[in-house]
């Protein structure tokens, strides 16, 4: 709508959200992947399977997948990739066995490709450390040191993580006992130093089926996850982390932020402070922008406003607006319109309470907001919020409020519904406790189309209780069960968009097929029990001869519609009528215009031509058809 | 959108003495109703007549011909609505006596019959009676009132004319025996003509009723086809919109450049969009050289139309049941958009029965249907929806399913929040406080009795729309008219009902005292507490740092902690804002401090600028702005600064604080560019240009311009409402 930078064309939804929001947790994530290249890593993950991949391949696959996720979800995050226990070396310190493959930077198609391809020619270019090569370095220590220096330039804010991929639980096994001890201490000291600098160190241990990765040998003291005291728990969570990285569901990650700080006014001066969050918002694919096809650089859009009468340029901020009122133009200034919409100051004003039954399923226009109390602005707010919340739950009531989100928005009525906390069996929070803010429609927004289908006979067709019971039997057979959660279904259009973009960017040969999780479970709903229930239901509605009735209905469907019949009849009639004239003679003598339109149309209908238009158009069409 | 045939309405308005208290509001609402008629394309075809009854004089043809219809005036014959008609309502005559609504019905009926002439009038025809029914109907010369009414009703049925009654009866008013008798008479009338009686009990409801009285546009279906319960059970349904947000109309740009003397001036504005090369800003790139592209990380991926078509997700048209589930599994707050409603295909008896059985079975077993909806062929997306059963309450209406869209996994952000019960003991309300809250919830009751609901969405019109049309009307009549004041109906939406509030005032005062709700005097508990906790934490758990397992803030760099100990700054004060700001951003112990410092600094600058007297504080404001800029670069928060600077530009440039803007330009304080901080949203040359042009808005608010669409500020702002 405005003059804006070329870059702006590519700004996506997240950018939109930044506007007017306050950051509560800042910064981007920086991740260094440290990948062990000890010969063990080039063993197959599973000896039983001929084509099983090596541990190294598995690590690279996970990293590539993680990068693909990041480029969609957190494109400003930076990552770096460093190998340790390598034959070749590449690092500023000149240490043996340390090879920085990618410096810390934002993910890009090229970097993803490099990671995906490294497995192929790794041995030639970098290579694993030979058993015989003397251990001149303390591998994990030097790797950690390098990782830290790779992040050095990074800003103090944000999350910093080091992810270690290895299948070797005892990296110091090959050195002498004395050296082992000092190296171990050196490594642990470094790890603590890093943890003190807010760098978290995470381990992704890989082990073969049946073999256990013993974190007690070294890694327990290196990792920063203090809570994982039980090694078996730890392996489970590491496994989950691995799967997360390999996840193909691309999802934009948004940081938790307060969308708006606001107060709920009970009466003038009696206010409760709270924060508004957007927990549910439609995610759309990033918007397309426009490039200069010659330079492949983004184009800058400039918009000018020109006076239609004089051709002079108008200043955007002072342009007046008009609305046609009959033949007149009613003119408003921008600030008058601003003033017009300002019915009250931003915030929430409590109007009263209603039983939850008053909130109908169709009282909806847009996604909800979520309110959580805050004492920051008004002390006592949390207490008052909890008290109101509890009372509303107890009486099964919701609050009706008048809501003005910001000075630029119109007043709306909203329902505040007390949401109680919901947790799953493991104690994870499914729904937080607070108020759901549901914008309500006004009378202008509600339609009543059902009324237009009021039965003229006085009684609308209704199912009998017997038919309802059959339907209920059927419902039971297609129940989604108690574990069903609606918010776990991925949007197939969005996933397809991301997958296609990735394939284009990485020059992949095939577009990965995206599973459409919204399709019904075909197998499940064609099971005999379901079919049986369906048939019983049909019998109750159509009677015992439902199969014939259905076939009859199908034939009827095949019958031409009323409109089609009408057209057919008109054409038949026209065919007989057109014989009343000698068209060729009329046309040759230029006398077609002596006929009436209806008479001309008989020719057109009989010849399946269009019958619309002026008399001249009709005549022209006839002449054209006759070949003149 | 099928075109609707025109509707014909004759308004019968009671202007007798007992109606006087309601007349002003009623007329204002009627004006809104008429206005919508001639402002909307479909409404322009409609024709409306106006009959007043209960007047002091008489002016109608029937009376002249036959006599006996005194006090009835045909104020406006049946015709399309025009401005004069709307204006005329401002000066309607009133009467000082009683009013006979039956007379008015007969006169109105006469008008309709006369308008039709010997043809049959197409479209809907109705008489719309607005009265409080407080005047008795006089006995006819022959027969009884009932007989007379029956004759009239017979004619109406024959001519397919409906009678709709809006009965104004405010709650505090006593119901008289006259009005009860009249109501009984009317009920019969309405029953025979398939009309309806609506009683409005408040000014707000009146205006709500009239707002929706605009003949609903012939509803159009958004889908007609099978609802596939299983592959071998398909029920034909129709889908309609149930709610659609009515937005302010779009306004076009008006140019006053043409000289006032020029009678041919159109005063319209054109919008010209040019695509300029970034390398050479003077070169305009023709559309033939444009390539559509998507961003992938730092890269742009060009996608031409063919490629894009090939890559698009395609779904086949249809509505399928994924399964049924207990309604408790689909919480109300998951509804994403406006609502749809499904009904069985009309005139298809078996579909109607099957659908009715399904809806009622769902209702009886508390189930909802999870649906996969693709309403149009070749649609590029699918909607995941929930169908909630809605068995009809009236016998003549079909059963329906209300269908709401649900979020996908990508749409849900799972942020953890502390359970309210886990808030510290000091934040938990006492029993006494709990009791107070319960009393408040019970006292401020908007639905005190069954069927009695204040502020029901169905009866509450949008005050902004109402105000706009009101303003529009005033301006049309009088071009210099000022913004009309906020009407009582708008007040009802923005303020608690006065009677409720009054009754609850002592309770609310008590609430305030007992909860000691006080605006915190820029007090900052979190960081102070953090400071205390930090030491306490170290004392209590000395081993914590040693096990190297902590990534929390307690493991901050000791050097900066020493700095902090010297000066525990956690807010930007007005005395030394730059120093405060710098100390705050230097701290690493609490990431919340950075945003807080930035926010605090902005507030200080805003204050300095707005409170300036002849620019006396501008120097300080500029110094602060410079510090903020530096800080935002250091902390990689360029967007924070840039959006703020744009804000300043928007509110000062060409406005009251233009002098501040000039100072800013002179000091070359511009946007943070990408060379200074890679996260920035602007290139260096753009940052420079910002000062000279300062037209830039945050890029996020930008859309690809649509070619034929005028700037629609109103709708745009509306869209931003959330």
mmCIF file with all atom_site columns, C-alpha atoms in Angstrom, chain B residues 553-643:
data_model
loop_
_atom_site.group_PDB
_atom_site.id
_atom_site.type_symbol
_atom_site.label_atom_id
_atom_site.label_alt_id
_atom_site.label_comp_id
_atom_site.label_asym_id
_atom_site.label_entity_id
_atom_site.label_seq_id
_atom_site.pdbx_PDB_ins_code
_atom_site.Cartn_x
_atom_site.Cartn_y
_atom_site.Cartn_z
_atom_site.occupancy
_atom_site.B_iso_or_equiv
_atom_site.pdbx_formal_charge
_atom_site.auth_seq_id
_atom_site.auth_comp_id
_atom_site.auth_asym_id
_atom_site.auth_atom_id
_atom_site.pdbx_PDB_model_num
ATOM 1  C CA . UNK B 1 553 ? 20.484 -16.901 34.011 1.00 0.00 ? 553 UNK B CA 1
ATOM 2  C CA . UNK B 1 554 ? 22.321 -17.743 37.221 1.00 0.00 ? 554 UNK B CA 1
ATOM 3  C CA . UNK B 1 555 ? 25.329 -18.696 35.188 1.00 0.00 ? 555 UNK B CA 1
ATOM 4  C CA . UNK B 1 556 ? 25.965 -15.219 33.888 1.00 0.00 ? 556 UNK B CA 1
ATOM 5  C CA . UNK B 1 557 ? 29.355 -13.761 33.268 1.00 0.00 ? 557 UNK B CA 1
ATOM 6  C CA . UNK B 1 558 ? 30.806 -12.622 36.622 1.00 0.00 ? 558 UNK B CA 1
ATOM 7  C CA . UNK B 1 559 ? 32.417 -9.484  35.269 1.00 0.00 ? 559 UNK B CA 1
ATOM 8  C CA . UNK B 1 560 ? 29.239 -7.915  34.141 1.00 0.00 ? 560 UNK B CA 1
ATOM 9  C CA . UNK B 1 561 ? 27.698 -8.824  37.442 1.00 0.00 ? 561 UNK B CA 1
ATOM 10 C CA . UNK B 1 562 ? 30.280 -6.718  39.210 1.00 0.00 ? 562 UNK B CA 1
ATOM 11 C CA . UNK B 1 563 ? 29.430 -3.823  36.981 1.00 0.00 ? 563 UNK B CA 1
ATOM 12 C CA . UNK B 1 564 ? 25.879 -4.264  37.877 1.00 0.00 ? 564 UNK B CA 1
ATOM 13 C CA . UNK B 1 565 ? 26.503 -4.373  41.538 1.00 0.00 ? 565 UNK B CA 1
ATOM 14 C CA . UNK B 1 566 ? 27.775 -0.832  41.273 1.00 0.00 ? 566 UNK B CA 1
ATOM 15 C CA . UNK B 1 567 ? 24.637 0.447   39.654 1.00 0.00 ? 567 UNK B CA 1
ATOM 16 C CA . UNK B 1 568 ? 21.547 -1.636  39.672 1.00 0.00 ? 568 UNK B CA 1
ATOM 17 C CA . UNK B 1 569 ? 19.702 0.041   36.877 1.00 0.00 ? 569 UNK B CA 1
ATOM 18 C CA . UNK B 1 570 ? 16.609 -1.625  35.658 1.00 0.00 ? 570 UNK B CA 1
ATOM 19 C CA . UNK B 1 571 ? 14.592 1.172   34.221 1.00 0.00 ? 571 UNK B CA 1
ATOM 20 C CA . UNK B 1 572 ? 15.199 4.136   31.984 1.00 0.00 ? 572 UNK B CA 1
ATOM 21 C CA . UNK B 1 573 ? 14.656 7.217   34.120 1.00 0.00 ? 573 UNK B CA 1
ATOM 22 C CA . UNK B 1 574 ? 14.177 10.751  32.937 1.00 0.00 ? 574 UNK B CA 1
ATOM 23 C CA . UNK B 1 575 ? 17.197 12.206  34.705 1.00 0.00 ? 575 UNK B CA 1
ATOM 24 C CA . UNK B 1 576 ? 19.898 10.333  32.933 1.00 0.00 ? 576 UNK B CA 1
ATOM 25 C CA . UNK B 1 577 ? 18.169 8.258   30.298 1.00 0.00 ? 577 UNK B CA 1
ATOM 26 C CA . UNK B 1 578 ? 21.185 7.570   28.078 1.00 0.00 ? 578 UNK B CA 1
ATOM 27 C CA . UNK B 1 579 ? 23.277 6.225   30.926 1.00 0.00 ? 579 UNK B CA 1
ATOM 28 C CA . UNK B 1 580 ? 20.388 4.170   32.286 1.00 0.00 ? 580 UNK B CA 1
ATOM 29 C CA . UNK B 1 581 ? 19.752 2.729   28.892 1.00 0.00 ? 581 UNK B CA 1
ATOM 30 C CA . UNK B 1 582 ? 23.377 1.831   28.304 1.00 0.00 ? 582 UNK B CA 1
ATOM 31 C CA . UNK B 1 583 ? 23.751 0.139   31.678 1.00 0.00 ? 583 UNK B CA 1
ATOM 32 C CA . UNK B 1 584 ? 20.608 -1.860  31.107 1.00 0.00 ? 584 UNK B CA 1
ATOM 33 C CA . UNK B 1 585 ? 21.617 -3.197  27.721 1.00 0.00 ? 585 UNK B CA 1
ATOM 34 C CA . UNK B 1 586 ? 25.075 -4.032  29.034 1.00 0.00 ? 586 UNK B CA 1
ATOM 35 C CA . UNK B 1 587 ? 23.571 -6.449  31.518 1.00 0.00 ? 587 UNK B CA 1
ATOM 36 C CA . UNK B 1 588 ? 23.429 -10.050 30.443 1.00 0.00 ? 588 UNK B CA 1
ATOM 37 C CA . UNK B 1 589 ? 21.715 -11.501 33.472 1.00 0.00 ? 589 UNK B CA 1
ATOM 38 C CA . UNK B 1 590 ? 18.181 -11.042 32.279 1.00 0.00 ? 590 UNK B CA 1
ATOM 39 C CA . UNK B 1 591 ? 17.229 -11.101 28.625 1.00 0.00 ? 591 UNK B CA 1
ATOM 40 C CA . UNK B 1 592 ? 14.012 -9.262  29.453 1.00 0.00 ? 592 UNK B CA 1
ATOM 41 C CA . UNK B 1 593 ? 16.018 -6.183  30.264 1.00 0.00 ? 593 UNK B CA 1
ATOM 42 C CA . UNK B 1 594 ? 16.870 -5.416  26.664 1.00 0.00 ? 594 UNK B CA 1
ATOM 43 C CA . UNK B 1 595 ? 13.308 -5.070  25.415 1.00 0.00 ? 595 UNK B CA 1
ATOM 44 C CA . UNK B 1 596 ? 12.501 -3.231  28.581 1.00 0.00 ? 596 UNK B CA 1
ATOM 45 C CA . UNK B 1 597 ? 15.340 -0.785  28.067 1.00 0.00 ? 597 UNK B CA 1
ATOM 46 C CA . UNK B 1 598 ? 14.283 -0.201  24.478 1.00 0.00 ? 598 UNK B CA 1
ATOM 47 C CA . UNK B 1 599 ? 10.700 0.342   25.487 1.00 0.00 ? 599 UNK B CA 1
ATOM 48 C CA . UNK B 1 600 ? 11.728 2.653   28.315 1.00 0.00 ? 600 UNK B CA 1
ATOM 49 C CA . UNK B 1 601 ? 13.929 4.691   26.038 1.00 0.00 ? 601 UNK B CA 1
ATOM 50 C CA . UNK B 1 602 ? 11.133 5.071   23.516 1.00 0.00 ? 602 UNK B CA 1
ATOM 51 C CA . UNK B 1 603 ? 8.828  6.334   26.246 1.00 0.00 ? 603 UNK B CA 1
ATOM 52 C CA . UNK B 1 604 ? 11.405 8.866   27.360 1.00 0.00 ? 604 UNK B CA 1
ATOM 53 C CA . UNK B 1 605 ? 11.891 10.107  23.805 1.00 0.00 ? 605 UNK B CA 1
ATOM 54 C CA . UNK B 1 606 ? 8.148  10.307  23.225 1.00 0.00 ? 606 UNK B CA 1
ATOM 55 C CA . UNK B 1 607 ? 7.750  12.373  26.352 1.00 0.00 ? 607 UNK B CA 1
ATOM 56 C CA . UNK B 1 608 ? 10.591 14.683  25.467 1.00 0.00 ? 608 UNK B CA 1
ATOM 57 C CA . UNK B 1 609 ? 9.146  15.293  22.043 1.00 0.00 ? 609 UNK B CA 1
ATOM 58 C CA . UNK B 1 610 ? 5.537  15.773  23.039 1.00 0.00 ? 610 UNK B CA 1
ATOM 59 C CA . UNK B 1 611 ? 6.325  17.975  26.034 1.00 0.00 ? 611 UNK B CA 1
ATOM 60 C CA . UNK B 1 612 ? 8.736  20.192  24.165 1.00 0.00 ? 612 UNK B CA 1
ATOM 61 C CA . UNK B 1 613 ? 8.118  23.911  24.315 1.00 0.00 ? 613 UNK B CA 1
ATOM 62 C CA . UNK B 1 614 ? 9.438  25.516  21.164 1.00 0.00 ? 614 UNK B CA 1
ATOM 63 C CA . UNK B 1 615 ? 11.727 22.555  20.744 1.00 0.00 ? 615 UNK B CA 1
ATOM 64 C CA . UNK B 1 616 ? 13.581 23.079  24.039 1.00 0.00 ? 616 UNK B CA 1
ATOM 65 C CA . UNK B 1 617 ? 13.944 19.360  24.725 1.00 0.00 ? 617 UNK B CA 1
ATOM 66 C CA . UNK B 1 618 ? 14.746 18.261  21.213 1.00 0.00 ? 618 UNK B CA 1
ATOM 67 C CA . UNK B 1 619 ? 18.473 18.091  21.806 1.00 0.00 ? 619 UNK B CA 1
ATOM 68 C CA . UNK B 1 620 ? 18.005 15.648  24.616 1.00 0.00 ? 620 UNK B CA 1
ATOM 69 C CA . UNK B 1 621 ? 15.511 13.655  22.589 1.00 0.00 ? 621 UNK B CA 1
ATOM 70 C CA . UNK B 1 622 ? 17.977 13.399  19.736 1.00 0.00 ? 622 UNK B CA 1
ATOM 71 C CA . UNK B 1 623 ? 20.710 12.290  22.094 1.00 0.00 ? 623 UNK B CA 1
ATOM 72 C CA . UNK B 1 624 ? 18.432 9.557   23.420 1.00 0.00 ? 624 UNK B CA 1
ATOM 73 C CA . UNK B 1 625 ? 17.459 8.520   19.932 1.00 0.00 ? 625 UNK B CA 1
ATOM 74 C CA . UNK B 1 626 ? 21.105 8.240   19.003 1.00 0.00 ? 626 UNK B CA 1
ATOM 75 C CA . UNK B 1 627 ? 21.776 6.072   22.043 1.00 0.00 ? 627 UNK B CA 1
ATOM 76 C CA . UNK B 1 628 ? 18.787 3.923   21.206 1.00 0.00 ? 628 UNK B CA 1
ATOM 77 C CA . UNK B 1 629 ? 20.073 3.491   17.683 1.00 0.00 ? 629 UNK B CA 1
ATOM 78 C CA . UNK B 1 630 ? 23.497 2.478   18.877 1.00 0.00 ? 630 UNK B CA 1
ATOM 79 C CA . UNK B 1 631 ? 21.994 0.080   21.417 1.00 0.00 ? 631 UNK B CA 1
ATOM 80 C CA . UNK B 1 632 ? 19.744 -1.538  18.861 1.00 0.00 ? 632 UNK B CA 1
ATOM 81 C CA . UNK B 1 633 ? 22.722 -2.182  16.603 1.00 0.00 ? 633 UNK B CA 1
ATOM 82 C CA . UNK B 1 634 ? 24.715 -3.656  19.479 1.00 0.00 ? 634 UNK B CA 1
ATOM 83 C CA . UNK B 1 635 ? 21.876 -5.898  20.508 1.00 0.00 ? 635 UNK B CA 1
ATOM 84 C CA . UNK B 1 636 ? 20.917 -6.966  16.990 1.00 0.00 ? 636 UNK B CA 1
ATOM 85 C CA . UNK B 1 637 ? 17.504 -5.385  17.304 1.00 0.00 ? 637 UNK B CA 1
ATOM 86 C CA . UNK B 1 638 ? 17.488 -3.181  14.215 1.00 0.00 ? 638 UNK B CA 1
ATOM 87 C CA . UNK B 1 639 ? 13.798 -3.770  13.562 1.00 0.00 ? 639 UNK B CA 1
ATOM 88 C CA . UNK B 1 640 ? 12.908 -2.356  16.965 1.00 0.00 ? 640 UNK B CA 1
ATOM 89 C CA . UNK B 1 641 ? 14.633 0.866   16.074 1.00 0.00 ? 641 UNK B CA 1
ATOM 90 C CA . UNK B 1 642 ? 13.513 1.014   12.492 1.00 0.00 ? 642 UNK B CA 1
ATOM 91 C CA . UNK B 1 643 ? 9.852  0.530   13.235 1.00 0.00 ? 643 UNK B CA 1
#
